Coordinates of C-alpha atoms and ligand atoms in Angstrom, one line a residue:
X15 CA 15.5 63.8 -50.1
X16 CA 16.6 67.5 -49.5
X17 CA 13.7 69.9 -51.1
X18 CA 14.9 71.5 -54.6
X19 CA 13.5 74.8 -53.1
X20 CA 13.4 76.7 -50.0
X21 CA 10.5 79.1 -49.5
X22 CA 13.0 82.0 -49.3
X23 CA 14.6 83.9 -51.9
X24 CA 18.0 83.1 -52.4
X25 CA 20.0 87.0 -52.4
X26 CA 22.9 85.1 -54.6
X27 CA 19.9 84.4 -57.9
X28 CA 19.9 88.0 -58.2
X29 CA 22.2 90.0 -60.1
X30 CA 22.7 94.1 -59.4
X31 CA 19.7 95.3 -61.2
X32 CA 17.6 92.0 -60.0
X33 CA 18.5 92.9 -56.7
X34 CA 18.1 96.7 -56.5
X35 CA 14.3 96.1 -57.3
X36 CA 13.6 92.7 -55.2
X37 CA 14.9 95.7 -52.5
X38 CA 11.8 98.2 -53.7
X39 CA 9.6 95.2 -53.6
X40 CA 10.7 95.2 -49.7
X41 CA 10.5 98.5 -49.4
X42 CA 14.4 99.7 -48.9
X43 CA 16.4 101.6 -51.0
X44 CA 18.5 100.6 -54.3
X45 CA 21.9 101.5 -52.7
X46 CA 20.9 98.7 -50.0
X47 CA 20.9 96.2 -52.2
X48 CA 24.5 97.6 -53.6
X49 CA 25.5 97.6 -50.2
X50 CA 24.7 93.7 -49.8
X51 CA 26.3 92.6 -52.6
X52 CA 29.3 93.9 -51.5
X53 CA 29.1 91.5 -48.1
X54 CA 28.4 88.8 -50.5
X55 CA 30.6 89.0 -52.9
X56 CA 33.7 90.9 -52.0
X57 CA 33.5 90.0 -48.3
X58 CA 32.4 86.6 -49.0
X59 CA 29.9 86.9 -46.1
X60 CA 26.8 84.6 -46.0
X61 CA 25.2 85.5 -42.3
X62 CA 22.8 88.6 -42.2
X63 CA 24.3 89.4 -38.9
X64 CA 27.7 90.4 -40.0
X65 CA 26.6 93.1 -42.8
X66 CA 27.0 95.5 -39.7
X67 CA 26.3 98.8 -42.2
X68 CA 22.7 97.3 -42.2
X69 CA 20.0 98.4 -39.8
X70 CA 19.0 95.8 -37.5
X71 CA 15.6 95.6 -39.1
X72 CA 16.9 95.6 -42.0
X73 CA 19.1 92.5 -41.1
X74 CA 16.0 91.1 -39.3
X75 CA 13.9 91.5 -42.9
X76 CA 16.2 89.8 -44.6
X77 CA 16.5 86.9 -41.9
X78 CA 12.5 86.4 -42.3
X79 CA 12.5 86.6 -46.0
X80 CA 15.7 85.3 -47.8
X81 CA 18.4 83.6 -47.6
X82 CA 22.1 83.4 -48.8
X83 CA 22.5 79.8 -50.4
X84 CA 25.2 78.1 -52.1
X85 CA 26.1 74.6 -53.0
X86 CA 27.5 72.2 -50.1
X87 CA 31.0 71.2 -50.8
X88 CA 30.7 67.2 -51.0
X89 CA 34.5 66.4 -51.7
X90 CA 37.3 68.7 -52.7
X91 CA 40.6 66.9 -54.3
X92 CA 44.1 68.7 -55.5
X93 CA 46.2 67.4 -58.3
X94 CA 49.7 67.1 -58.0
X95 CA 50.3 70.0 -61.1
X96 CA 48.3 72.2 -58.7
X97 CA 44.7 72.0 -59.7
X98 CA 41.5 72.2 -57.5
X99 CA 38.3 70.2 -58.2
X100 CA 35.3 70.7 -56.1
X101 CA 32.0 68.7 -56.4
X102 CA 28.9 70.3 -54.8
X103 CA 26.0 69.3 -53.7
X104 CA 22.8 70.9 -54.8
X105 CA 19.6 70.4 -53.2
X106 CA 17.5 68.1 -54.5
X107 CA 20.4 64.9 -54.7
X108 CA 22.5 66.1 -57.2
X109 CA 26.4 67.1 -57.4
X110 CA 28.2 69.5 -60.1
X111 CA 31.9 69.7 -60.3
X112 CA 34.3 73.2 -60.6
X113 CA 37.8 73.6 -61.1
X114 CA 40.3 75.5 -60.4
X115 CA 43.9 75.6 -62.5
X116 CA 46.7 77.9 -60.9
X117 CA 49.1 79.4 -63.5
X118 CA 52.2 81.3 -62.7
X119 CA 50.0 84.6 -63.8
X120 CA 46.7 83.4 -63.3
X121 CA 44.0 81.4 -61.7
X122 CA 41.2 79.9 -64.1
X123 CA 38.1 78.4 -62.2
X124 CA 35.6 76.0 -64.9
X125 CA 31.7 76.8 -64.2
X126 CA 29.1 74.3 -64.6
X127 CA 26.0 75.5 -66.0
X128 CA 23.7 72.7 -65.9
X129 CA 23.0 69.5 -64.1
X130 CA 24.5 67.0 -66.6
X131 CA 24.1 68.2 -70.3
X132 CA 21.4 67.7 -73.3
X133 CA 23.8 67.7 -75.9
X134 CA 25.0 64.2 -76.1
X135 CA 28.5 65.5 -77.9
X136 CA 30.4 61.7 -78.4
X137 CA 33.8 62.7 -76.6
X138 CA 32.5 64.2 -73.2
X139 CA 31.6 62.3 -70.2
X140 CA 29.3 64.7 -69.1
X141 CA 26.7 63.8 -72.0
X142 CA 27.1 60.5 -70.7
X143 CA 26.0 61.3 -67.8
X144 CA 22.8 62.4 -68.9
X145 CA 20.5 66.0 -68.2
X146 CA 18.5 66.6 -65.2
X147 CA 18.2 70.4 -64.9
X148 CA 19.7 74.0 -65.2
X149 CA 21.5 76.0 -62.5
X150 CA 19.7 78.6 -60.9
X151 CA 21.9 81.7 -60.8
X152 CA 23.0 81.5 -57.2
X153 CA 24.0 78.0 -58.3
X154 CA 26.8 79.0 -60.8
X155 CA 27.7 82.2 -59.1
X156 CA 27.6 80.2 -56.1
X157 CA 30.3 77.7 -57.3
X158 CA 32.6 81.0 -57.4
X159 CA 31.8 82.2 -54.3
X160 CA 32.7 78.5 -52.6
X161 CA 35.5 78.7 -54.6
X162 CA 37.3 81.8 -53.3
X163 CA 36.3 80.7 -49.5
X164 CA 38.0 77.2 -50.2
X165 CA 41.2 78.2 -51.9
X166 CA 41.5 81.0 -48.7
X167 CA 41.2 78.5 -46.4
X168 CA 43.6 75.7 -47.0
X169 CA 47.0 76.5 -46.7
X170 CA 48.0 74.9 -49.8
X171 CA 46.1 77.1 -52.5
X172 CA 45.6 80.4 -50.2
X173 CA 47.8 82.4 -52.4
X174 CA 45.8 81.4 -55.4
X175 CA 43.0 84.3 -56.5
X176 CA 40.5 83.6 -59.1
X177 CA 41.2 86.0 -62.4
X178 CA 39.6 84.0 -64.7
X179 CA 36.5 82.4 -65.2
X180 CA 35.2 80.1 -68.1
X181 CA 32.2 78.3 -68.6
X182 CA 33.6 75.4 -69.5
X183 CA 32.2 72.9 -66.7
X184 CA 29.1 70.3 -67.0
X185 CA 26.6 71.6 -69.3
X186 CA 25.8 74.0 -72.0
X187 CA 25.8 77.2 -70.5
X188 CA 23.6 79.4 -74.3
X189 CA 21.0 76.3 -73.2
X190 CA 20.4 78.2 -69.6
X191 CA 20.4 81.8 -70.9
X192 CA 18.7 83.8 -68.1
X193 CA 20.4 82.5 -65.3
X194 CA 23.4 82.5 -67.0
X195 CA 23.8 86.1 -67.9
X196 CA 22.9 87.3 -64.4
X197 CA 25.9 84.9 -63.5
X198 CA 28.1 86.7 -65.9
X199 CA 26.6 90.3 -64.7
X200 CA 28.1 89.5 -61.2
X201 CA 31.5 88.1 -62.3
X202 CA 31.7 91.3 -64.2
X203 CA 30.5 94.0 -61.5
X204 CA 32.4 95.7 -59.3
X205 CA 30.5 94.8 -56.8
X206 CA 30.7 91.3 -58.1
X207 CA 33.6 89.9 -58.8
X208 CA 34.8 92.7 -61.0
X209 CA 36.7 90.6 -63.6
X210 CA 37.6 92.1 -67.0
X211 CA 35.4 91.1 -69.7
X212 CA 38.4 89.5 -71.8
X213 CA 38.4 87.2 -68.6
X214 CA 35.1 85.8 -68.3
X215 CA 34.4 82.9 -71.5
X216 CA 31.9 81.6 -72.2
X217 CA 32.3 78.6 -74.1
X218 CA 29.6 77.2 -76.2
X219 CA 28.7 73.8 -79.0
X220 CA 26.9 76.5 -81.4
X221 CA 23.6 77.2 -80.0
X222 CA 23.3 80.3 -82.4
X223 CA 19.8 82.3 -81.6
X224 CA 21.5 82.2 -78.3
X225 CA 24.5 83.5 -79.2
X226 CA 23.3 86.5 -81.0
X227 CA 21.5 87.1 -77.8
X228 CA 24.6 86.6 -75.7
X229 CA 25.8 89.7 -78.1
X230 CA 23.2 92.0 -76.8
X231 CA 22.8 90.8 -73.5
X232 CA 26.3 91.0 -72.0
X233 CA 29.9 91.8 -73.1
X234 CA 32.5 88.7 -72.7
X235 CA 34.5 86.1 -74.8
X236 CA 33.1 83.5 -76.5
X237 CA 34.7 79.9 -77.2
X238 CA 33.0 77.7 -79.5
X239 CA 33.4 73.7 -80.1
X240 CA 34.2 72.9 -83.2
X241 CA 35.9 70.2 -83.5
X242 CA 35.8 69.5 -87.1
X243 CA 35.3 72.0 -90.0
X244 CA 32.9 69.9 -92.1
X245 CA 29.3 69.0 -91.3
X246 CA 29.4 65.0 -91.6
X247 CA 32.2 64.7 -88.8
X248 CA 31.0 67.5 -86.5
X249 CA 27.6 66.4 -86.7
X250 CA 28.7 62.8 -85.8
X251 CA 30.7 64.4 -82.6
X252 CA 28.7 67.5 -81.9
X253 CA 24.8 66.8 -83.0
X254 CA 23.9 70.0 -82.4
X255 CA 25.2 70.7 -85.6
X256 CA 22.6 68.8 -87.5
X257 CA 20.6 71.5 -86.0
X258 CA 23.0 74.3 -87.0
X259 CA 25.5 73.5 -89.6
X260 CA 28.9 75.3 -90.2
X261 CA 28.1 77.3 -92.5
X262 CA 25.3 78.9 -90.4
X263 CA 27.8 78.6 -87.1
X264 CA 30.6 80.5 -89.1
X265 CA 27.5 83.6 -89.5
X266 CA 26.7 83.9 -86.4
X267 CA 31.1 83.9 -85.3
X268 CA 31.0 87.2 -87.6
X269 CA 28.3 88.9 -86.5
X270 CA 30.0 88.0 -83.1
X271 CA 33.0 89.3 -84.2
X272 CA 31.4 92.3 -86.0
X273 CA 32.5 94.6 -88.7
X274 CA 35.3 97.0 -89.3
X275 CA 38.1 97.6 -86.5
X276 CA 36.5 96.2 -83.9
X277 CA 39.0 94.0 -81.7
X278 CA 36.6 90.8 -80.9
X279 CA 37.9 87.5 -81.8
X280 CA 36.4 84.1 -81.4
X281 CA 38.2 81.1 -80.0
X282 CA 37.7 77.8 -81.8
X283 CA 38.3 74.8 -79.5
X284 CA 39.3 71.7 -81.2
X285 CA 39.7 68.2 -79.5
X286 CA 42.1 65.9 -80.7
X287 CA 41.1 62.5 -81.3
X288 CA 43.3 60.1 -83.1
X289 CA 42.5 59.2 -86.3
X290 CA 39.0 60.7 -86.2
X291 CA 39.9 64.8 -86.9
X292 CA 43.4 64.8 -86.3
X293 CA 44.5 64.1 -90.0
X294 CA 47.0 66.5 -92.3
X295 CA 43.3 66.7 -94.5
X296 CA 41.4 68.0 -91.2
X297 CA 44.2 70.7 -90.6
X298 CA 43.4 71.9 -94.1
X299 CA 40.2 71.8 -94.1
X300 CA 40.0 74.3 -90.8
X301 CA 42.3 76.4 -92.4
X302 CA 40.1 77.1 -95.1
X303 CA 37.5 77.4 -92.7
X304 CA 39.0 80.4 -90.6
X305 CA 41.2 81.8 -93.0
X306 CA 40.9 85.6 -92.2
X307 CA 38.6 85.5 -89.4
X308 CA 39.6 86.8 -86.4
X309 CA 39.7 84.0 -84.3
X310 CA 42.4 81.6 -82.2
X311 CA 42.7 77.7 -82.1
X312 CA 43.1 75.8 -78.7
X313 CA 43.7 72.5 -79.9
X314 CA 42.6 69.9 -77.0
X315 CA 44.2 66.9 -76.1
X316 CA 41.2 64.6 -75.9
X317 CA 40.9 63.3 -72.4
X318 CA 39.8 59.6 -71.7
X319 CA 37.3 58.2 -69.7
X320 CA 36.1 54.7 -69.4
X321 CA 34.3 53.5 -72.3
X322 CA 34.9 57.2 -74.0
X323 CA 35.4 55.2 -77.6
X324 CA 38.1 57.3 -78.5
X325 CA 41.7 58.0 -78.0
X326 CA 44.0 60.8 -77.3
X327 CA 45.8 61.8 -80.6
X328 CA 49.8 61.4 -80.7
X329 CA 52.1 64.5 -79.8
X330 CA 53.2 64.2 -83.5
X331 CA 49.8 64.6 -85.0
X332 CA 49.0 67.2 -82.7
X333 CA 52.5 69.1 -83.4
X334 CA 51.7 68.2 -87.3
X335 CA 47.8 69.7 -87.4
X336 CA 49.4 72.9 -85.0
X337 CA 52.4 73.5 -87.6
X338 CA 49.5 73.3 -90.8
X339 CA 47.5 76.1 -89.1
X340 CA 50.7 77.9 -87.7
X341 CA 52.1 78.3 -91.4
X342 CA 48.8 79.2 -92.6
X343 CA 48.8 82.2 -90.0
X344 CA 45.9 80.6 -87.9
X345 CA 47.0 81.3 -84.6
X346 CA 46.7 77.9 -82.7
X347 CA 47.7 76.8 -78.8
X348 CA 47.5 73.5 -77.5
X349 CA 45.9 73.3 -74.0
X350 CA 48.3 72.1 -72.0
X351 CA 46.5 68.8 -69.7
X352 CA 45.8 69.4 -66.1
X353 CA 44.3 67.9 -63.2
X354 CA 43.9 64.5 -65.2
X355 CA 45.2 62.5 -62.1
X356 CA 41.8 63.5 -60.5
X357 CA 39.7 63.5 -63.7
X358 CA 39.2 67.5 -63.5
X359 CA 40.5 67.9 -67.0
X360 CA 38.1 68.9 -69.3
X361 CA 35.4 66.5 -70.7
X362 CA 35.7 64.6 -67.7
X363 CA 33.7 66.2 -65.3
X364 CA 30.3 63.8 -64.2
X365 CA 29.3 64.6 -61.1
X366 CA 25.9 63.1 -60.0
X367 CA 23.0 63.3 -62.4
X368 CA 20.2 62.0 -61.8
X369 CA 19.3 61.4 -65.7
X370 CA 15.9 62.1 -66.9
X371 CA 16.9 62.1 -70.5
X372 CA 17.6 58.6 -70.0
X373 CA 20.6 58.8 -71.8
X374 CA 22.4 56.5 -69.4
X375 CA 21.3 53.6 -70.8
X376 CA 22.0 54.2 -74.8
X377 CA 26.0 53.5 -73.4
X378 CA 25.2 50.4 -71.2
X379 CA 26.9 48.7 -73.8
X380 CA 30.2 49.8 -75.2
X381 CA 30.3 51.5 -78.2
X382 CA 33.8 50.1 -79.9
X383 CA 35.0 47.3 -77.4
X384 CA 35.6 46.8 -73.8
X385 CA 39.1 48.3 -73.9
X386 CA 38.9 52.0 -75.2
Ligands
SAH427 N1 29.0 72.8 -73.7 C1 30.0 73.7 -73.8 C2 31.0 73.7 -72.6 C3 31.5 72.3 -72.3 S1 33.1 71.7 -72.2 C4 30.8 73.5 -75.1 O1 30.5 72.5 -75.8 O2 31.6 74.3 -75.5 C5 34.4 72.7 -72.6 C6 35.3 72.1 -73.7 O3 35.8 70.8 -73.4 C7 34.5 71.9 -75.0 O4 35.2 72.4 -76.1 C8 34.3 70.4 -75.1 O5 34.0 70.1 -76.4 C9 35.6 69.9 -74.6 N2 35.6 68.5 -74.2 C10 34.5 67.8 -73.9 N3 34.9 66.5 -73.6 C11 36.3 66.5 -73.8 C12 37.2 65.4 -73.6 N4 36.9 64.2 -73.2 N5 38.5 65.7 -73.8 C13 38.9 67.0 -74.2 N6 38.0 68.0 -74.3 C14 36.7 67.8 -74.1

């Protein structure tokens, strides 16, 4: 089995301050380190030798001590609608998935954060699949980085550019905070990827002390799972929110959001599952759950899996829930399904976890019948 670690330092777990003094620690300047991340990220380089504005000891330091390590691209499939999933192997025998959907204006590439998830929501087939770690930093930046070298190099998808990310893979990205803000940090540098921050989400089940720290720690969207707007259905889909109810999860959106005329917003995602939260009643309910806060609705098709236990709510209950909000001035968008043909849509993403929540074996048995 391939080693989890390497006894160099990986260049891509570092974001620009991280870097700048893992550089004094080797005794080279700051504006070094700037000049590296610029081979990495908007050269896409991963060979010491071809950052030619580096002295050769400089390049030979760097040979001895670190190293520029992403995933391994295990198998790579394209939809017919256009969309890109990768799964990548990590070291140590597990795979995470990414994908990528093209749109006439824009490319959105899904990050996972962790290896598997903890969180055990009902409807997603990662929590089926168990936990078994977080990403390191070079791991989720990394799956950007593979990205932008894959779609250049086949002929299909070489037009396509990344323009937004969300952190909507495997995982819960607020349960792998560190890592994950020095992730962000690089999307968000110009010597990074230099995306806006209105184009970086970060979507999250409610994990609340984390996302007041999100707040301080970095500035980019948020999208949070809700799913239902009272406590005895969410908590049977999300658990989490036995943890942290609504009420609590609603405080936490508005200090998000802030006070007085400041333009952030919060975007509620809402699966659709028939006959579990897709009701007239559940419309209702969210509406006087968001009523006045700043915030958008993407109502989400619910998207099967074997043994999932639920099923995908009707166009007209989705068009009925959309038109209670809609009249109630809740802006609401339905996300449109893609790359379903080769399970890339979201909530279907598995990859290889090897579980150590043991998890695995609470679904041995299906939940309601062999047939959903
Ligand atoms: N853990 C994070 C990110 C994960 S997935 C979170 O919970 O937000 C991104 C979105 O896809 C979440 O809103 C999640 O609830 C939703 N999702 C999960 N499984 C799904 C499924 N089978 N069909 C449709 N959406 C799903």
């Amino acid at each position: 089995m391939a080693s989890l670690t390497s006894d160099k330092v990986n260049l891509l777990d570092f974001d620009r301050a991280g870097l700048r003094a893992f550089f004094e620690t080797i005794d080279e300047k700051p504006f070094r380190a700037d000049q590296v991340l610029k081979w990495l990220y908007h050269h896409g380089v991963s060979d010491f030798d071809q950052m030619t504005n580096l002295a050769v000891t400089l390049r030979e330091k760097l040979q001895a001590n670190c190293e520029i390590y992403v995933p391994e691209l295990e198998h790579g499939h394209l939809s017919n609608d256009g969309t890109s999933k990768w799964i990548f192997r990590l070291r140590g025998g597990n795979s995470i998935e990414a994908v990528f959907i093209p749109e006439k204006n824009r490319g959105t590439l899904c990050v996972s954060s962790q290896v598997g998830c903890a969180l055990d929501c009902s409807f997603c087939s990662t929590a089926r699949q168990g936990f078994n770690r977080n990403l390191s930093t070079g791991e989720i930046i990394g799956q950007v980085w593979l990205a932008t070298q894959l779609l250049g190099q086949n002929p299909a998808t070489k037009h396509h550019r990344i323009t937004n990310v969300v952190m909507m893979g495997m995982g819960e990205p607020l349960l792998n905070f560190n890592n994950l803000v020095k992730a962000l940090n690089l999307m968000l540098d110009d010597l990074g990827y230099g995306l806006s921050k209105r184009r970086v989400t970060v979507s999250t089940s409610g994990v609340l002390p984390a996302m007041d720290k999100l707040r301080e720690a970095v500035d980019v969207s948020l999208a949070v799972s809700l799913h239902a707007a009272n406590d005895e259905l969410r908590s049977e889909l999300v658990p989490l929110n036995k943890t942290y109810p609504i009420e609590q999860l609603m405080e936490t959106c508005q200090r998000w959001v802030g006070k007085g005329d400041r333009k952030r917003h919060i975007m509620f995602e809402y699966v659709m599952l028939d006959g579990v939260n897709d009701q007239p009643q559940h419309a209702r309910e969210l509406v006087k759950l968001l009523k006045g806060f700043p915030c958008k609705v993407n109502l989400i098709p619910f998207n099967p899996f074997p043994k999932a236990g639920y099923l995908r709510s009707s166009d007209e209950a989705i068009n009925r829930f959309w038109q209670i909000l809609t009249k109630n001035k809740i802006v609401a968008t339905c996300r449109q399904t893609r790359g379903d043909d080769i399970d890339a849509a979201c909530g279907q993403l598995a990859g290889q976890v090897n579980d150590r929540s043991k998890r695995v074996l609470k679904f041995m048995k299906p939940r309601f019948g062999e047939n959903l």
